Amino acid sequence: VLDSQYGTYVWPCAVVLAQYVWAQRRNLPGRRVLEIGAGVSLPGVVAARCGAQVVLSDGEELPRCLRSCRRSCRMNRLPQVPVLGLTWGRLAPQLLALDPIDIILGSDVFFDPKDFEDILTTIYFLLEKNPRAQFWTTYQVRSADWSIEALLCKWKLKSIRVPLCSFGADKEHLASSSLPGRHTIEMMIISPAQSDGT
């Protein structure tokens, strides 16, 4: 039985997003990266190991997930990586005080539809403060009825789908481990929509 705090498990979406981060490794040194809903923090840890300046975050009300972030940093010899409690949809002092960022990472954050708007509210705020930043996200297709398209329009954001085959993540075995079960995983990059309405 899975714990209600999902961030204590490496989900397939995290492995796929980490693969994308690895594919972008030459562009990461010195880039400022924030991972939201980090949990075990695989994508953020990979980014940090590739030379990015990373901040990991998970819900401030989820102490086990925050401990999981810190443990991943210790295990990967990254004690300097800060871990913040950030709750989606809440403009907390920690969110307001964040340094500029270039990339936001989020693996499988679009899990529960009740959280979708809070996630995109937070992303919108971060992209308004950092208009050249991008949100790299992977998600598992769990229902044909779940969509963020209307919310992207509402928050003036656009998305570009990234084919998994373009970065070698379309394999049944990824990163030397078998992805459990059958999964349809998608990746997209979300950024501010242009002022011309695109």
Coordinates of N, CA and C in Angstrom, one line a residue:
V1 N 0.9 -1.2 0.0 CA 0.0 0.0 0.0 C 0.9 1.2 0.0
L2 N 0.7 2.1 -1.0 CA 1.5 3.3 -1.1 C 1.1 4.3 0.0
D3 N 2.1 4.9 0.6 CA 1.9 6.0 1.5 C 1.3 7.2 0.9
S4 N 0.5 7.9 1.7 CA -0.2 9.1 1.1 C 0.8 10.2 0.6
Q5 N 2.0 10.1 1.1 CA 3.1 11.0 0.7 C 3.9 10.3 -0.4
Y6 N 3.4 10.6 -1.6 CA 3.9 9.9 -2.8 C 5.4 10.2 -3.0
G7 N 6.0 11.2 -2.4 CA 7.3 11.6 -2.7 C 8.4 10.7 -2.1
T8 N 8.0 9.6 -1.6 CA 9.0 8.7 -1.0 C 9.3 7.5 -1.9
Y9 N 8.9 7.6 -3.2 CA 9.0 6.6 -4.2 C 9.5 7.2 -5.5
V10 N 10.4 6.5 -6.2 CA 10.9 6.9 -7.5 C 9.8 6.5 -8.6
W11 N 9.1 7.4 -9.1 CA 8.0 7.1 -10.1 C 8.6 7.1 -11.5
P12 N 8.0 6.3 -12.4 CA 8.6 6.3 -13.8 C 8.7 7.7 -14.4
C13 N 7.8 8.6 -14.1 CA 8.0 9.9 -14.7 C 9.3 10.6 -14.3
A14 N 9.7 10.3 -13.0 CA 11.0 10.9 -12.5 C 12.2 10.4 -13.3
V15 N 12.1 9.1 -13.7 CA 13.2 8.5 -14.4 C 13.2 9.1 -15.8
V16 N 12.1 9.3 -16.4 CA 12.0 9.9 -17.8 C 12.5 11.3 -17.7
L17 N 12.1 12.1 -16.8 CA 12.5 13.5 -16.7 C 14.0 13.5 -16.4
A18 N 14.5 12.7 -15.6 CA 16.0 12.6 -15.3 C 16.7 12.3 -16.6
Q19 N 16.2 11.4 -17.4 CA 16.8 11.1 -18.7 C 16.8 12.4 -19.6
Y20 N 15.8 13.2 -19.6 CA 15.8 14.4 -20.3 C 16.8 15.4 -19.8
V21 N 16.9 15.5 -18.5 CA 17.9 16.4 -17.8 C 19.3 15.9 -18.3
W22 N 19.5 14.6 -18.2 CA 20.8 14.1 -18.7 C 21.1 14.4 -20.1
A23 N 20.1 14.3 -21.0 CA 20.3 14.6 -22.4 C 20.6 16.1 -22.6
Q24 N 20.3 17.0 -21.6 CA 20.6 18.4 -21.7 C 21.8 18.8 -20.9
R25 N 22.6 17.8 -20.4 CA 23.6 18.1 -19.5 C 24.6 19.1 -19.9
R26 N 24.9 19.2 -21.2 CA 25.9 20.2 -21.6 C 25.4 21.6 -21.5
N27 N 24.1 21.8 -21.4 CA 23.5 23.1 -21.2 C 23.3 23.5 -19.7
L28 N 23.6 22.6 -18.8 CA 23.2 22.8 -17.4 C 24.2 23.5 -16.5
P29 N 25.5 23.4 -16.7 CA 26.4 24.1 -15.8 C 26.1 25.5 -15.6
G30 N 25.9 25.9 -14.3 CA 25.6 27.3 -14.0 C 24.1 27.7 -14.1
R31 N 23.3 26.8 -14.7 CA 21.9 27.2 -14.8 C 21.2 27.0 -13.4
R32 N 20.2 27.8 -13.2 CA 19.5 27.8 -11.9 C 18.2 27.0 -12.0
V33 N 18.1 26.0 -11.3 CA 17.1 25.0 -11.4 C 16.3 24.9 -10.1
L34 N 15.0 24.8 -10.2 CA 14.1 24.5 -9.1 C 13.3 23.3 -9.4
E35 N 13.3 22.3 -8.6 CA 12.4 21.1 -8.7 C 11.3 21.3 -7.8
I36 N 10.0 21.2 -8.3 CA 8.9 21.3 -7.4 C 8.3 19.8 -7.2
G37 N 7.7 19.6 -6.1 CA 7.2 18.2 -5.8 C 8.3 17.2 -5.9
A38 N 9.5 17.5 -5.4 CA 10.7 16.8 -5.7 C 10.7 15.4 -5.1
G39 N 10.2 15.2 -3.9 CA 10.2 13.8 -3.3 C 11.6 13.3 -3.3
V40 N 11.8 12.2 -3.9 CA 13.1 11.5 -4.0 C 14.1 12.4 -4.8
S41 N 13.7 13.3 -5.6 CA 14.5 14.3 -6.2 C 15.4 13.8 -7.3
L42 N 15.1 12.7 -8.0 CA 16.0 12.2 -9.0 C 16.3 13.2 -10.1
P43 N 15.3 13.9 -10.7 CA 15.7 14.9 -11.8 C 16.6 16.0 -11.2
G44 N 16.2 16.5 -10.0 CA 17.0 17.6 -9.5 C 18.4 17.2 -9.1
V45 N 18.6 16.0 -8.6 CA 19.9 15.5 -8.3 C 20.7 15.3 -9.5
V46 N 20.1 14.8 -10.6 CA 20.8 14.7 -11.9 C 21.3 16.1 -12.3
A47 N 20.4 17.0 -12.3 CA 20.7 18.4 -12.7 C 21.9 18.9 -11.9
A48 N 21.9 18.7 -10.6 CA 23.0 19.2 -9.7 C 24.3 18.5 -10.0
R49 N 24.2 17.2 -10.3 CA 25.4 16.5 -10.7 C 26.0 16.9 -12.0
C50 N 25.1 17.5 -12.8 CA 25.5 18.0 -14.1 C 26.0 19.5 -14.1
G51 N 26.1 20.1 -12.9 CA 26.6 21.4 -12.7 C 25.6 22.5 -12.5
A52 N 24.3 22.2 -12.5 CA 23.3 23.2 -12.3 C 23.3 23.6 -10.8
Q53 N 22.8 24.8 -10.5 CA 22.6 25.3 -9.2 C 21.1 25.0 -8.8
V54 N 20.9 24.0 -8.0 CA 19.6 23.4 -7.8 C 19.0 23.8 -6.5
V55 N 17.7 24.0 -6.4 CA 16.9 24.1 -5.2 C 15.9 23.0 -5.3
L56 N 15.7 22.2 -4.3 CA 14.7 21.2 -4.3 C 13.5 21.7 -3.4
S57 N 12.3 21.3 -3.8 CA 11.2 21.7 -3.0 C 10.1 20.6 -3.0
D58 N 9.4 20.6 -1.9 CA 8.2 19.8 -1.8 C 7.2 20.5 -0.9
G59 N 6.1 19.9 -0.7 CA 5.1 20.6 0.1 C 5.6 20.8 1.6
E60 N 5.4 22.1 2.1 CA 5.8 22.4 3.4 C 5.1 21.5 4.4
E61 N 3.9 21.0 4.1 CA 3.2 20.2 5.0 C 3.5 18.7 4.9
L62 N 4.5 18.4 4.1 CA 4.9 17.0 3.9 C 6.4 16.7 4.4
P63 N 6.6 16.7 5.7 CA 7.9 16.5 6.3 C 8.7 15.3 5.8
R64 N 7.9 14.2 5.5 CA 8.6 13.0 5.1 C 9.2 13.2 3.7
C65 N 8.5 13.9 2.8 CA 9.0 14.2 1.5 C 10.2 15.1 1.6
L66 N 10.2 16.1 2.4 CA 11.3 17.0 2.6 C 12.5 16.3 3.1
R67 N 12.3 15.4 4.0 CA 13.4 14.5 4.5 C 13.9 13.6 3.4
S68 N 13.0 13.2 2.5 CA 13.5 12.4 1.4 C 14.4 13.2 0.5
C69 N 14.0 14.4 0.2 CA 14.9 15.3 -0.6 C 16.3 15.4 0.0
R70 N 16.3 15.7 1.3 CA 17.6 15.9 2.0 C 18.4 14.6 2.0
R71 N 17.7 13.5 2.2 CA 18.4 12.2 2.1 C 19.0 11.9 0.8
S72 N 18.3 12.2 -0.3 CA 18.8 12.0 -1.7 C 20.1 12.9 -1.9
C73 N 20.0 14.1 -1.3 CA 21.2 15.0 -1.5 C 22.4 14.4 -0.7
R74 N 22.2 13.9 0.5 CA 23.3 13.4 1.2 C 23.9 12.1 0.5
M75 N 23.0 11.3 0.0 CA 23.4 10.0 -0.6 C 24.2 10.3 -1.9
N76 N 23.9 11.4 -2.5 CA 24.6 11.8 -3.8 C 25.7 12.8 -3.6
R77 N 26.1 13.0 -2.3 CA 27.2 13.9 -2.0 C 26.9 15.4 -2.5
L78 N 25.7 15.8 -2.2 CA 25.2 17.2 -2.6 C 24.7 17.9 -1.4
P79 N 25.5 18.0 -0.3 CA 24.9 18.6 0.9 C 24.6 20.1 0.7
Q80 N 25.2 20.8 -0.3 CA 24.9 22.2 -0.5 C 23.6 22.5 -1.1
V81 N 22.9 21.5 -1.6 CA 21.6 21.8 -2.3 C 20.5 22.1 -1.3
P82 N 20.0 23.3 -1.4 CA 18.9 23.7 -0.4 C 17.6 22.9 -0.7
V83 N 16.9 22.7 0.3 CA 15.6 22.0 0.3 C 14.6 22.9 0.9
L84 N 13.5 23.3 0.2 CA 12.5 24.2 0.7 C 11.1 23.6 0.7
G85 N 10.4 24.0 1.7 CA 8.9 23.6 1.8 C 8.1 24.7 1.0
L86 N 7.6 24.3 -0.1 CA 6.8 25.1 -1.0 C 5.5 24.4 -1.3
T87 N 4.4 25.1 -1.0 CA 3.1 24.5 -1.2 C 2.5 25.1 -2.5
W88 N 2.0 24.3 -3.4 CA 1.5 24.8 -4.7 C 0.3 25.7 -4.4
G89 N 0.2 26.8 -5.1 CA -0.9 27.7 -5.0 C -0.8 28.7 -3.9
R90 N 0.2 28.6 -3.1 CA 0.4 29.5 -1.9 C 1.6 30.4 -2.1
L91 N 1.4 31.7 -2.0 CA 2.5 32.6 -2.2 C 3.2 32.8 -0.8
A92 N 4.0 31.9 -0.4 CA 4.6 31.9 0.9 C 5.9 32.7 0.8
P93 N 6.5 33.1 1.9 CA 7.8 33.9 1.9 C 8.9 33.1 1.2
Q94 N 8.9 31.8 1.3 CA 10.0 31.0 0.7 C 9.9 31.1 -0.9
L95 N 8.7 31.1 -1.4 CA 8.5 31.3 -2.8 C 8.9 32.7 -3.3
L96 N 8.4 33.7 -2.5 CA 8.7 35.1 -2.9 C 10.2 35.4 -2.8
A97 N 10.9 34.7 -1.9 CA 12.4 35.0 -1.7 C 13.3 34.2 -2.7
L98 N 12.7 33.4 -3.5 CA 13.6 32.5 -4.4 C 14.4 33.4 -5.3
D99 N 15.7 33.0 -5.5 CA 16.5 33.7 -6.5 C 16.0 33.4 -7.9
P100 N 16.5 34.2 -8.9 CA 16.1 33.9 -10.2 C 16.3 32.5 -10.6
I101 N 15.5 31.9 -11.5 CA 15.6 30.6 -12.0 C 15.5 30.5 -13.5
D102 N 16.2 29.5 -14.1 CA 16.1 29.3 -15.5 C 15.2 28.1 -15.9
I103 N 15.2 27.1 -15.0 CA 14.4 25.9 -15.3 C 13.7 25.4 -14.1
I104 N 12.4 25.1 -14.3 CA 11.6 24.4 -13.2 C 11.4 23.0 -13.7
L105 N 11.7 22.1 -12.8 CA 11.4 20.6 -13.0 C 10.2 20.2 -12.2
G106 N 9.4 19.3 -12.8 CA 8.3 18.7 -12.1 C 8.0 17.3 -12.7
S107 N 8.2 16.3 -12.0 CA 7.9 14.9 -12.6 C 6.6 14.4 -11.9
D108 N 5.6 14.1 -12.7 CA 4.4 13.5 -12.2 C 3.7 14.4 -11.2
V109 N 3.8 15.7 -11.3 CA 3.1 16.6 -10.4 C 1.6 16.7 -10.8
F110 N 1.3 16.4 -12.1 CA -0.1 16.4 -12.6 C -0.6 15.1 -12.3
F111 N -0.8 14.7 -11.0 CA -1.3 13.4 -10.6 C -2.7 13.5 -10.2
D112 N -3.1 14.5 -9.4 CA -4.5 14.6 -8.9 C -5.1 15.9 -9.5
P113 N -6.2 15.8 -10.3 CA -6.7 17.0 -10.9 C -7.1 18.1 -9.9
K114 N -7.3 17.8 -8.7 CA -7.7 18.9 -7.7 C -6.5 19.8 -7.5
D115 N -5.2 19.4 -7.8 CA -4.0 20.2 -7.6 C -3.6 20.9 -8.9
F116 N -4.2 20.6 -10.0 CA -3.7 21.2 -11.3 C -3.7 22.7 -11.3
E117 N -4.7 23.3 -10.8 CA -4.7 24.8 -10.9 C -3.7 25.4 -9.9
D118 N -3.6 24.8 -8.7 CA -2.6 25.3 -7.8 C -1.2 25.2 -8.4
I119 N -0.9 24.1 -9.0 CA 0.4 23.9 -9.7 C 0.6 25.0 -10.7
L120 N -0.3 25.2 -11.6 CA -0.1 26.1 -12.7 C -0.1 27.6 -12.1
T121 N -0.8 27.8 -11.0 CA -0.8 29.1 -10.4 C 0.7 29.4 -10.0
T122 N 1.3 28.4 -9.3 CA 2.7 28.5 -8.9 C 3.6 28.7 -10.1
I123 N 3.4 27.9 -11.1 CA 4.3 28.0 -12.3 C 4.1 29.4 -13.0
Y124 N 2.9 29.8 -13.1 CA 2.6 31.2 -13.6 C 3.4 32.2 -12.9
F125 N 3.3 32.2 -11.5 CA 4.0 33.2 -10.7 C 5.5 33.1 -11.0
L126 N 6.1 31.9 -11.0 CA 7.5 31.7 -11.2 C 7.9 32.2 -12.6
L127 N 7.1 31.9 -13.6 CA 7.5 32.3 -15.0 C 7.3 33.9 -15.2
E128 N 6.3 34.5 -14.5 CA 6.2 35.9 -14.5 C 7.4 36.6 -13.9
K129 N 8.0 36.0 -12.9 CA 9.2 36.6 -12.3 C 10.4 36.2 -13.1
N130 N 10.4 35.1 -13.9 CA 11.5 34.7 -14.7 C 11.0 34.4 -16.1
P131 N 10.7 35.4 -16.9 CA 10.0 35.2 -18.2 C 10.8 34.4 -19.2
R132 N 12.1 34.2 -19.0 CA 12.9 33.3 -19.9 C 13.0 31.9 -19.5
A133 N 12.4 31.6 -18.3 CA 12.5 30.3 -17.7 C 11.5 29.3 -18.4
Q134 N 11.7 28.0 -18.2 CA 10.9 27.0 -18.8 C 10.5 26.0 -17.7
F135 N 9.4 25.4 -17.8 CA 8.9 24.3 -16.9 C 9.0 23.0 -17.6
W136 N 9.9 22.2 -17.3 CA 10.1 20.8 -17.9 C 9.3 19.9 -17.0
T137 N 8.3 19.2 -17.6 CA 7.5 18.3 -16.8 C 7.2 17.0 -17.6
T138 N 7.1 15.9 -16.8 CA 6.7 14.7 -17.3 C 5.4 14.3 -16.5
Y139 N 4.5 13.6 -17.2 CA 3.3 13.1 -16.5 C 2.9 11.8 -17.1
Q140 N 2.2 11.0 -16.2 CA 1.7 9.7 -16.7 C 0.2 10.0 -17.1
V141 N -0.1 9.5 -18.3 CA -1.5 9.6 -18.7 C -2.3 8.6 -18.0
R142 N -3.2 9.1 -17.1 CA -4.0 8.2 -16.3 C -5.5 8.2 -16.7
S143 N -5.9 9.3 -17.3 CA -7.3 9.4 -17.8 C -7.4 10.3 -19.0
A144 N -8.2 9.9 -19.9 CA -8.4 10.8 -21.1 C -9.1 12.0 -20.8
D145 N -9.8 12.0 -19.6 CA -10.6 13.1 -19.2 C -9.8 14.2 -18.5
W146 N -8.6 13.9 -18.1 CA -7.8 14.9 -17.4 C -7.0 15.7 -18.4
S147 N -7.1 17.0 -18.3 CA -6.3 17.9 -19.2 C -6.0 19.2 -18.5
I148 N -4.9 19.7 -18.9 CA -4.5 21.1 -18.3 C -4.6 22.1 -19.4
E149 N -5.1 21.8 -20.6 CA -5.1 22.8 -21.7 C -5.9 24.0 -21.3
A150 N -7.1 23.9 -20.7 CA -7.9 25.1 -20.4 C -7.2 25.9 -19.4
L151 N -6.5 25.2 -18.4 CA -5.8 26.0 -17.4 C -4.6 26.7 -18.0
L152 N -3.9 26.1 -19.0 CA -2.8 26.8 -19.6 C -3.3 28.0 -20.3
C153 N -4.4 28.0 -21.0 CA -5.0 29.2 -21.6 C -5.3 30.2 -20.5
K154 N -6.0 29.8 -19.5 CA -6.4 30.7 -18.4 C -5.1 31.5 -17.8
W155 N -4.0 30.7 -17.6 CA -2.9 31.3 -17.0 C -1.9 31.9 -18.1
K156 N -2.3 31.9 -19.3 CA -1.5 32.5 -20.4 C -0.1 31.8 -20.5
L157 N -0.2 30.4 -20.6 CA 1.0 29.6 -20.7 C 0.8 28.7 -22.0
K158 N 1.9 28.3 -22.5 CA 1.9 27.5 -23.7 C 2.7 26.2 -23.4
S159 N 2.4 25.1 -24.1 CA 3.2 23.9 -23.9 C 3.6 23.4 -25.3
I160 N 4.8 22.8 -25.2 CA 5.3 22.1 -26.4 C 5.6 20.6 -25.9
R161 N 5.0 19.7 -26.7 CA 5.2 18.3 -26.4 C 6.6 17.9 -26.8
V162 N 7.3 17.1 -26.0 CA 8.7 16.6 -26.3 C 8.6 15.1 -26.5
P163 N 8.8 14.6 -27.7 CA 8.7 13.2 -28.0 C 9.8 12.4 -27.2
L164 N 9.4 11.4 -26.5 CA 10.3 10.6 -25.7 C 11.5 10.0 -26.5
C165 N 11.2 9.7 -27.8 CA 12.2 9.2 -28.6 C 13.3 10.2 -28.9
S166 N 13.0 11.5 -28.7 CA 14.0 12.5 -29.1 C 15.2 12.6 -28.0
F167 N 15.0 11.9 -26.9 CA 16.0 11.9 -25.9 C 16.2 10.5 -25.3
G168 N 15.9 9.5 -26.1 CA 16.1 8.1 -25.7 C 15.3 7.6 -24.5
A169 N 14.2 8.1 -24.3 CA 13.3 7.7 -23.1 C 12.1 6.8 -23.5
D170 N 12.2 6.4 -24.8 CA 11.0 5.6 -25.3 C 11.3 4.1 -25.2
K171 N 12.1 3.7 -24.2 CA 12.5 2.3 -24.1 C 11.8 1.7 -22.9
E172 N 11.6 0.4 -22.9 CA 10.9 -0.3 -21.8 C 11.9 -0.3 -20.6
H173 N 13.2 -0.4 -20.8 CA 14.2 -0.4 -19.8 C 14.9 1.0 -19.9
L174 N 14.9 1.7 -18.8 CA 15.5 3.1 -18.9 C 16.4 3.2 -17.7
A175 N 17.6 3.7 -17.9 CA 18.6 3.9 -16.8 C 18.9 2.6 -16.1
S176 N 19.0 1.6 -16.9 CA 19.3 0.2 -16.4 C 18.3 -0.3 -15.4
S177 N 17.1 0.2 -15.4 CA 16.1 -0.4 -14.5 C 14.8 -0.5 -15.3
S178 N 14.1 -1.6 -15.0 CA 12.8 -1.8 -15.7 C 11.7 -0.9 -15.1
L179 N 11.0 -0.2 -15.9 CA 9.9 0.7 -15.5 C 8.7 -0.3 -15.1
P180 N 8.3 -0.3 -13.9 CA 7.3 -1.2 -13.5 C 5.9 -1.0 -14.1
G181 N 5.3 -2.0 -14.5 CA 3.9 -1.9 -15.1 C 3.9 -1.3 -16.5
R182 N 2.7 -1.0 -17.0 CA 2.6 -0.4 -18.3 C 2.3 1.1 -18.1
H183 N 3.0 2.0 -18.7 CA 2.9 3.4 -18.5 C 2.9 4.1 -19.8
T184 N 2.0 5.1 -19.9 CA 2.1 6.1 -21.0 C 2.5 7.4 -20.4
I185 N 3.8 7.7 -20.7 CA 4.3 8.9 -20.1 C 4.6 9.9 -21.2
E186 N 4.2 11.2 -20.9 CA 4.4 12.3 -21.8 C 5.4 13.3 -21.2
M187 N 6.0 14.1 -22.0 CA 6.8 15.2 -21.6 C 6.4 16.4 -22.3
M188 N 6.4 17.6 -21.6 CA 6.2 18.8 -22.2 C 7.0 19.9 -21.5
I189 N 7.2 21.0 -22.3 CA 7.9 22.2 -21.8 C 6.9 23.3 -21.8
I190 N 6.6 23.9 -20.6 CA 5.7 24.9 -20.5 C 6.4 26.3 -20.3
S191 N 6.0 27.3 -21.0 CA 6.6 28.6 -20.9 C 5.5 29.7 -21.1
P192 N 5.8 30.9 -20.8 CA 4.8 32.0 -21.0 C 4.3 32.1 -22.5
A193 N 3.0 32.2 -22.7 CA 2.5 32.5 -24.0 C 3.0 33.9 -24.4
Q194 N 3.2 34.1 -25.7 CA 3.6 35.4 -26.2 C 2.4 36.3 -26.1
S195 N 2.7 37.6 -26.1 CA 1.7 38.6 -26.0 C 0.8 38.7 -27.2
D196 N 1.2 38.1 -28.3 CA 0.4 38.1 -29.5 C -0.7 37.1 -29.5
G197 N -0.9 36.4 -28.3 CA -2.0 35.4 -28.2 C -1.6 34.0 -28.5
T198 N -0.3 33.7 -28.8 CA 0.1 32.3 -29.1 C 0.4 31.6 -27.8

